[in-house]
XYZ file of C-alpha atoms in Angstrom:
435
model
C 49.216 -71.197 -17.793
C 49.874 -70.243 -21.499
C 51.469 -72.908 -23.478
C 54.192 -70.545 -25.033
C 57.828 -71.480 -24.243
C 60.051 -68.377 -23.800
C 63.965 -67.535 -23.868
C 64.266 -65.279 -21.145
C 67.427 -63.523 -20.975
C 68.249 -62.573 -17.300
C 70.544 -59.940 -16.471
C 71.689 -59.056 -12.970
C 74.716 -58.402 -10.276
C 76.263 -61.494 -8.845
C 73.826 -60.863 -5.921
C 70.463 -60.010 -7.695
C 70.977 -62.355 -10.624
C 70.542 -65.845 -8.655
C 67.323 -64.521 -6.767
C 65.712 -63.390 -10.166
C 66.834 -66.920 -12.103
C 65.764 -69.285 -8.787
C 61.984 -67.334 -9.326
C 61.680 -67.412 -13.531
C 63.318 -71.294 -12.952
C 59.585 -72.414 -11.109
C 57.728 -71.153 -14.414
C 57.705 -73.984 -16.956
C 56.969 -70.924 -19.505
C 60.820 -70.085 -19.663
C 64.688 -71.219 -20.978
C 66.770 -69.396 -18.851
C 69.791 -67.131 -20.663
C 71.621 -65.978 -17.431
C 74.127 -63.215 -17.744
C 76.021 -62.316 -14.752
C 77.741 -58.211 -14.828
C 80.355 -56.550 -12.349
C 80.873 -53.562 -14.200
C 77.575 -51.402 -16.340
C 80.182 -50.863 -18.734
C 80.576 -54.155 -19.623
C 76.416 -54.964 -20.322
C 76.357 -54.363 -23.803
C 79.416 -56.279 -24.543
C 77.905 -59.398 -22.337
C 74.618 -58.992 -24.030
C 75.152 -59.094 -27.925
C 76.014 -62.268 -28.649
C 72.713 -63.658 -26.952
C 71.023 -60.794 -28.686
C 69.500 -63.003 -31.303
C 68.754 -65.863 -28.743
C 66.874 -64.185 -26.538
C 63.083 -63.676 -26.869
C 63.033 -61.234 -24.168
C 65.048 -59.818 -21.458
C 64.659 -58.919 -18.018
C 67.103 -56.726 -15.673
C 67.613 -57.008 -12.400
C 66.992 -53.416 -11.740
C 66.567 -49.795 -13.699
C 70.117 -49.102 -14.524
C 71.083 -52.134 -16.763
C 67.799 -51.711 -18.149
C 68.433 -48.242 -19.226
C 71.827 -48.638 -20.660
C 70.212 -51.621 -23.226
C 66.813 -49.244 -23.981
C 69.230 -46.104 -24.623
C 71.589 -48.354 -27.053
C 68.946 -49.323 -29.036
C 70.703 -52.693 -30.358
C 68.538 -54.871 -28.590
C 64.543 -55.158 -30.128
C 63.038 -57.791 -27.870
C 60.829 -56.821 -25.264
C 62.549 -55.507 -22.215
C 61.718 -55.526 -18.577
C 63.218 -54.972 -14.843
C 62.336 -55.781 -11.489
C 61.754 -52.469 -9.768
C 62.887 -52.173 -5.621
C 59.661 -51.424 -4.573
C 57.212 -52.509 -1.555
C 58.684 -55.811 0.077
C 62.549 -55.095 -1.318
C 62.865 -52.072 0.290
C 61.194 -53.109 3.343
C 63.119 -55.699 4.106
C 66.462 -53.685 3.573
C 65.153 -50.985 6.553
C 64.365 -53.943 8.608
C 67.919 -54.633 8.350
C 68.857 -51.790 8.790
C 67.309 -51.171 12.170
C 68.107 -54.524 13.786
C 71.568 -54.579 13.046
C 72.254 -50.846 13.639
C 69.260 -48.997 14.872
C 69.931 -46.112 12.752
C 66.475 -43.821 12.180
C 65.913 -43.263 8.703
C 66.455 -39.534 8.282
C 69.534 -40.218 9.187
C 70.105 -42.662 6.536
C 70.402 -41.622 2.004
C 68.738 -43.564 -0.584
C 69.108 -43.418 -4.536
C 67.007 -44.374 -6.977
C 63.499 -43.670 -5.146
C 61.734 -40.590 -5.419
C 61.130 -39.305 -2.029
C 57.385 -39.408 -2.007
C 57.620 -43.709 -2.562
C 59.470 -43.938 0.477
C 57.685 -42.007 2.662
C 54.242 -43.432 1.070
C 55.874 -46.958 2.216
C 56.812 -45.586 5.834
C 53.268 -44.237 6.509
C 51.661 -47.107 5.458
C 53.889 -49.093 8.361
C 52.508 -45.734 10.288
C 56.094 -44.427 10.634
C 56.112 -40.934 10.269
C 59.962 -39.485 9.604
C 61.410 -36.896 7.471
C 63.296 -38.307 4.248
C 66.015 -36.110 3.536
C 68.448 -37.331 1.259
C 67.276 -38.910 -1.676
C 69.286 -39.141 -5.357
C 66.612 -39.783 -7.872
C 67.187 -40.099 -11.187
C 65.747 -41.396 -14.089
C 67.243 -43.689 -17.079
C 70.714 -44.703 -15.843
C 73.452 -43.492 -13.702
C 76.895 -44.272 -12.582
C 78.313 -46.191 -9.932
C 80.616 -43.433 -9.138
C 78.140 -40.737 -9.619
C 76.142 -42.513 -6.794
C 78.503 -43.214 -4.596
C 80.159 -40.041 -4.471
C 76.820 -38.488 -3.252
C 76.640 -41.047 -0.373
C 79.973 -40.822 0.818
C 80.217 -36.751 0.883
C 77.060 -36.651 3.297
C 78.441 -39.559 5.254
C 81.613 -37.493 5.096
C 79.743 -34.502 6.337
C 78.395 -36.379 9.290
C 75.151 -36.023 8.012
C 74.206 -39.784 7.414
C 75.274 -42.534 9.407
C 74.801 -45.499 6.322
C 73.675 -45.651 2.402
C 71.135 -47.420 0.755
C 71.335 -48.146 -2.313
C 70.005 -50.393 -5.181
C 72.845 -50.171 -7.559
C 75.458 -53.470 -6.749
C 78.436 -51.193 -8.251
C 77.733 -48.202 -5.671
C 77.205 -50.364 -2.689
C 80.810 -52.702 -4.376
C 82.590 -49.242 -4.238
C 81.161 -48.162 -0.781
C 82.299 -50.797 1.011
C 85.922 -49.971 -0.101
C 85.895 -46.591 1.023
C 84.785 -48.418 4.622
C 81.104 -46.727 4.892
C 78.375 -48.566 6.518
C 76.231 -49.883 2.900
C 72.878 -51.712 2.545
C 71.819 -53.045 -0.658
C 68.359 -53.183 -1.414
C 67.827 -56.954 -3.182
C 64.682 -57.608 -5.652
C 61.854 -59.159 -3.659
C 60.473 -62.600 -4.995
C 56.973 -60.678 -5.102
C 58.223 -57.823 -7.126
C 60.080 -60.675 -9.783
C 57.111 -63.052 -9.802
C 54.662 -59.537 -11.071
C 57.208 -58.606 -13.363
C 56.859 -62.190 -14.618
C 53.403 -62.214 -15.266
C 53.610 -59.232 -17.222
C 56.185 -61.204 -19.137
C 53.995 -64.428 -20.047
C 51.095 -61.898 -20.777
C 53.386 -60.208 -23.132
C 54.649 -63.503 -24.609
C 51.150 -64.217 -25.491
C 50.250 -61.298 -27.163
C 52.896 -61.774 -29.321
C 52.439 -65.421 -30.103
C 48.623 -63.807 -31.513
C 51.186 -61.431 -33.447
C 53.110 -64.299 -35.171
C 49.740 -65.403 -36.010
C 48.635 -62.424 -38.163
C 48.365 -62.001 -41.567
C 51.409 -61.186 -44.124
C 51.420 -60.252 -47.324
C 54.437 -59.828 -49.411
C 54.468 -58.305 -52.762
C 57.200 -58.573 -55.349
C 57.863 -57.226 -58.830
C 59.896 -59.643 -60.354
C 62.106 -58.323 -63.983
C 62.961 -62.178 -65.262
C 64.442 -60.153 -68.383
C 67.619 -58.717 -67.021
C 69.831 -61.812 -67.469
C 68.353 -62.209 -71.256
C 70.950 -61.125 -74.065
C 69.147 -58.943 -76.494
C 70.744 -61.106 -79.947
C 69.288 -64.524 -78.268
C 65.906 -63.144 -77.142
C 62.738 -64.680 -77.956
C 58.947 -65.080 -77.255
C 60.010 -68.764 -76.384
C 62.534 -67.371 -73.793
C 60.142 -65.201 -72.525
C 58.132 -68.037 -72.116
C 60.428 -70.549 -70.533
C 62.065 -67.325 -67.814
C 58.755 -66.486 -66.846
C 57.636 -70.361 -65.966
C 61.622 -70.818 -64.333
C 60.759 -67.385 -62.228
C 57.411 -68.433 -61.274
C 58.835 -71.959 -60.037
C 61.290 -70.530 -57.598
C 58.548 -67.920 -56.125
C 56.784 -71.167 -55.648
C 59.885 -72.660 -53.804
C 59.906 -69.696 -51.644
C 56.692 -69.488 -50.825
C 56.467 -72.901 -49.589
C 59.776 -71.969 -47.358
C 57.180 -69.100 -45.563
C 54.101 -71.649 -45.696
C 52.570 -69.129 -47.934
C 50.328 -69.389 -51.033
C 51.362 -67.667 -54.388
C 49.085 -65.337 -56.548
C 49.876 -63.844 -59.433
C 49.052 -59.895 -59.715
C 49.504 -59.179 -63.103
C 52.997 -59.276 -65.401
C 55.691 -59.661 -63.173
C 53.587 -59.023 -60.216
C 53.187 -61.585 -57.556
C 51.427 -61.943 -54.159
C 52.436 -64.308 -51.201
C 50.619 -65.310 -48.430
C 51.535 -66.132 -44.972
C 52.041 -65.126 -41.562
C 54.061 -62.337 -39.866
C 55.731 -64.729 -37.347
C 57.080 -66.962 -40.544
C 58.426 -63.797 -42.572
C 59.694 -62.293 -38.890
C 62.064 -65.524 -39.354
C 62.582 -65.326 -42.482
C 64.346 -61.988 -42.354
C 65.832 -61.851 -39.162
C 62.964 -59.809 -37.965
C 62.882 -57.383 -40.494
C 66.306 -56.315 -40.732
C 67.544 -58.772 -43.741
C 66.942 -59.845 -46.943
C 66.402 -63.460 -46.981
C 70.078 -65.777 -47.081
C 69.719 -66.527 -51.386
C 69.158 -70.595 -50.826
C 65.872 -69.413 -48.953
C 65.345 -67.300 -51.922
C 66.039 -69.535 -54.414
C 68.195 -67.360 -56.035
C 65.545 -64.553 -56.521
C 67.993 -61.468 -55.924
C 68.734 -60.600 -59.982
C 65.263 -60.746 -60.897
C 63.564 -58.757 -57.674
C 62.998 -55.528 -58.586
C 60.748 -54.511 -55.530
C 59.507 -56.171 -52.456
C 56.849 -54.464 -49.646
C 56.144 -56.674 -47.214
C 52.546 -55.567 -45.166
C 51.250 -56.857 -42.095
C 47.560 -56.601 -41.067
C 45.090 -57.936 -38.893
C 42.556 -58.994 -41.881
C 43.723 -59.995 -45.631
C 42.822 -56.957 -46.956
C 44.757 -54.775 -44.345
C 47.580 -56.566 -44.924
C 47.914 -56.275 -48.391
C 46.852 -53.079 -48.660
C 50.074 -52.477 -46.046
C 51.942 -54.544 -48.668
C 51.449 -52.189 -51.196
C 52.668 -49.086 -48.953
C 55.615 -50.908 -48.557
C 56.209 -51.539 -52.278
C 56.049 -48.244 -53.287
C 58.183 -47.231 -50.870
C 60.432 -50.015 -52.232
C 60.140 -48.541 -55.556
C 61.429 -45.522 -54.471
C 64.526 -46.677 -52.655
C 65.508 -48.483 -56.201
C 66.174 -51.645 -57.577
C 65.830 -54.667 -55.297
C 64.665 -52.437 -52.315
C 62.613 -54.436 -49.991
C 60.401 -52.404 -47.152
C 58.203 -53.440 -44.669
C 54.460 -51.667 -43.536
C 53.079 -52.577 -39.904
C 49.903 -52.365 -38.400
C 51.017 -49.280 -36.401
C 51.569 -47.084 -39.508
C 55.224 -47.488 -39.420
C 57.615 -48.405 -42.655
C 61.037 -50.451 -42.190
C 63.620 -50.641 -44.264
C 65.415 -51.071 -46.835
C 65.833 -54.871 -45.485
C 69.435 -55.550 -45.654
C 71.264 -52.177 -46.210
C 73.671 -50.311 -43.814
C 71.777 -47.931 -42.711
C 68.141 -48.650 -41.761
C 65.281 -46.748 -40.103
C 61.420 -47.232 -39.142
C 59.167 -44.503 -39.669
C 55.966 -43.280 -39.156
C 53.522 -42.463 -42.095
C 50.605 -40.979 -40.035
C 49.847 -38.871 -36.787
C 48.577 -35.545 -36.257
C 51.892 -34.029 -35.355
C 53.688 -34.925 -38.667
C 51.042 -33.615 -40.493
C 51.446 -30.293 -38.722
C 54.885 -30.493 -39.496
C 54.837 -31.196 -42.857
C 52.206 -28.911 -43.493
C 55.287 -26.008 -42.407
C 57.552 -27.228 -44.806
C 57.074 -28.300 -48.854
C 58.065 -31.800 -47.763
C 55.624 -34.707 -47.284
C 54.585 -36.868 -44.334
C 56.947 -39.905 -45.242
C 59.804 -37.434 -45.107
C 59.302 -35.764 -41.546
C 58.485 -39.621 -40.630
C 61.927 -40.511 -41.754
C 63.951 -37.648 -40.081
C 62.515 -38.457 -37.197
C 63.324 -41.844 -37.014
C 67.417 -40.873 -38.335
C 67.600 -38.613 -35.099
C 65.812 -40.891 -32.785
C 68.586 -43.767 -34.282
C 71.539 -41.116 -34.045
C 70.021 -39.999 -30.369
C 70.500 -36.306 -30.880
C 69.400 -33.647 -33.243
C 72.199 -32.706 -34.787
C 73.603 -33.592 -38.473
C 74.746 -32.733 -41.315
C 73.916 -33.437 -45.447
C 75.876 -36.055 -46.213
C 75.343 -38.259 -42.978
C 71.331 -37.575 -44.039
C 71.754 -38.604 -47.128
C 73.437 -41.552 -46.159
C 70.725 -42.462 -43.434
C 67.678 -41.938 -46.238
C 69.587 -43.285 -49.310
C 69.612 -40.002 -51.338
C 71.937 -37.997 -53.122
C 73.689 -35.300 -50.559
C 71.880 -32.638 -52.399
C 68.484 -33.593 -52.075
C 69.430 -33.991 -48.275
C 70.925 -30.501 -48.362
C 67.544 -29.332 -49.968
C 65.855 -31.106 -47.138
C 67.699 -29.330 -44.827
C 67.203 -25.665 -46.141
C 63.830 -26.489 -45.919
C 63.419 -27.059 -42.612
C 65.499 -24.101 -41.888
C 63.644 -21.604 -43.755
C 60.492 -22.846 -41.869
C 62.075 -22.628 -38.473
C 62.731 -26.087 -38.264
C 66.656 -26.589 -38.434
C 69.171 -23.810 -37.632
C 72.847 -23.969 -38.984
C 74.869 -24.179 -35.786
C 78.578 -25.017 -37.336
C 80.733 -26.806 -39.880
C 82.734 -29.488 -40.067
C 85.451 -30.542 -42.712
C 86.367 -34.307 -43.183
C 88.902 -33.960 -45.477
C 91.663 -30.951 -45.321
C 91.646 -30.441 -48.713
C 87.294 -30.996 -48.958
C 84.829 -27.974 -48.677
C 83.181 -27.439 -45.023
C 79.927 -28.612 -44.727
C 77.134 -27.526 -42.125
C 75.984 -29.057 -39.410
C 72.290 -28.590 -38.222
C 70.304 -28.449 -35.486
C 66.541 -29.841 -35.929
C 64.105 -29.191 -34.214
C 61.177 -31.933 -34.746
């Protein structure tokens, strides 16, 4: 076993939950973070405050799962224990010893039909499947069990099985014969060696190489009637002291890279800490009150030295551009971060094949169609309008609006409306993209 100590956060229903946490509880590997739901409406809520705590999290089944992938507010790793093989087996053994009822004459949600009937032919049963709700991502309780009920209803089912806790909760009421299928310690003991493995591979993440890079401008807090070469002097040793400071806080090593330039070097797990994994700027203590004097930071990770400051450098630019005390951050996988800190952040890709084609249909660059693809993917649709670009990218609204007229005139974006925020204010479009 792998000597990595992990705080798993475990989601489930009140029945799923203790069968998942008595398996992950035998694996030395993991602190538990249990988190007990009745209603999917509720998982968000239950989950954000352990958001930070958790290393990873795993779900008790598909739907929880999807609702915290879809939202998007959680970046850990995230897994779920799928009702496969021995889960679902056991719930038609049941099934026939309590009630004997043949399964064609039974629904099922979740499955496609083709996994149950592969699992019924394998225990050389062979029986139609009739009605099966499949779906993919998440669904509601009600949703679910309004399809069971309506062919029980009908007379053309005689019980429900489902893997959803809420549907078989809200069957029950309605008084309709129910069978939950429960994870099986098999399936939860795979999905838990995919989580160590994972655990591992990030612990050799941590491990990599970080570069950051900073332009430092010691010369903004100087008044120009006191200034002298002997202030320069003493600002430049005072600015180069608390770079030091800082750079022991990331167990790094400083280099200077010219006037006002300045390397540090350390590891992605310690500047992962540092800024709340990418998403701050630094509290100012850790800083030692850096913030006047930064006038760019890029922060590169790489798997050698070189790639990783070569990453820092991307990253710097792209600082440059955002404006003063902009910090960005360049990963291994050609995506940019950033800006650290602000409102409104997005990761972006500088490199593929299919923003090249892209960009190569419009006058703007790579970085650009990186960046509105990232906004929409944050916003989850393809709709927007200039000012809520603008706001997303840190421009001025008219450079987004020029962005936008771009993309229609190459077939990219169509105008599909307007809307009008203030009464008084001018309407503004509302596009469609297409990327």
């Amino acid at each position: 076993m792998c000597a990595i100590r992990l705080r798993l956060g475990i989601l489930g229903a009140d029945d799923s939950l203790p069968i998942i946490q008595a398996v992950v509880e035998a694996y030395k590997e993991f602190v538990c973070l249990p988190v007990v739901y009745w209603d999917e409406s509720e998982i968000l809520d239950l989950i954000r405050p352990l958001a930070s705590e958790a290393d990873m999290w795993l779900f008790s089944g598909q739907v929880p799962y999807s609702i915290v992938k879809q939202s998007g507010e959680i970046e850990a790793p995230l897994f779920y224990v799928p009702h496969i093989g021995a889960s679902l087996y056991r719930t038609l053994l049941q099934v026939h010893y309590t009630k004997r009822i043949p399964v064609s004459r039974l629904s099922f949600d979740t499955y496609q039909r083709r996994e149950i009937e592969r699992l019924l032919e394998e225990a050389g049963i062979e029986e139609s499947i009739p009605y099966v709700k499949h779906y993919e991502g998440g669904i509601s309780a009600q949703e679910l069990s309004d399809y069971h009920y309506l062919l029980w209803k009908q007379g053309k089912t005689e019980a429900a099985v489902t893997c959803l806790r809420t549907a078989h909760l809200e069957l029950e009421k309605l008084g309709m014969p129910v069978y939950r299928v429960l994870p099986a310690r098999s399936a939860v003991e795979a999905v838990i060696q995919t989580i160590i493995r994972t655990g591992q591979m990030l612990q050799a993440q941590d491990a990599q190489i970080a570069v950051q890079m900073i332009e430092v401008d010691a010369m903004q807090a100087v008044s120009p009637e006191t200034f002298s070469t002997d202030d320069m002097y003493r600002l430049e040793m005072k600015t180069t002291e608390k770079l030091l400071r800082y750079a022991r806080k990331v167990q790094g090593s400083l280099k200077s890279a010219g006037p006002g330039r300045y390397v540090i070097f350390t590891t992605r797990g310690a500047l992962k800490e540092m800024t709340a994994g990418y998403k701050t700027i630094p509290p100012a203590e850790e800083m030692a009150h850096l913030y006047e004097e930064i006038a760019a930071c890029g922060i590169g990770i790489g798997r050698t030295a070189y790639e990783a400051e070569i990453q820092a450098g991307k990253a710097f630019l792209h600082a440059k551009q955002h404006g003063r005390g902009a910090w960005m951050a360049a990963f291994d996988d050609g995506t940019i971060a950033g800006p650290l800190g602000a409102r409104e952040q997005i990761r972006y890709s500088l490199g593929g094949e299919e923003l090249r084609e892209l960009a190569e249909r419009t006058r703007l660059s790579v970085a650009t169609i990186g960046k509105l693809q990232a906004v929409l993917r944050k916003r989850g649709n393809n709709e927007i309008e200039a000012h809520e670009l603008a706001a997303y990218m840190q421009i001025l609204p008219r450079s987004a609006r020029r962005i936008l007229k771009e993309l229609e005139a190459a077939g990219l974006a169509e105008a599909i409306g307007e809307t009008n925020p203030y009464p008084r204010g001018r309407p503004r479009k509302v596009y469609r993209l297409f990327l």
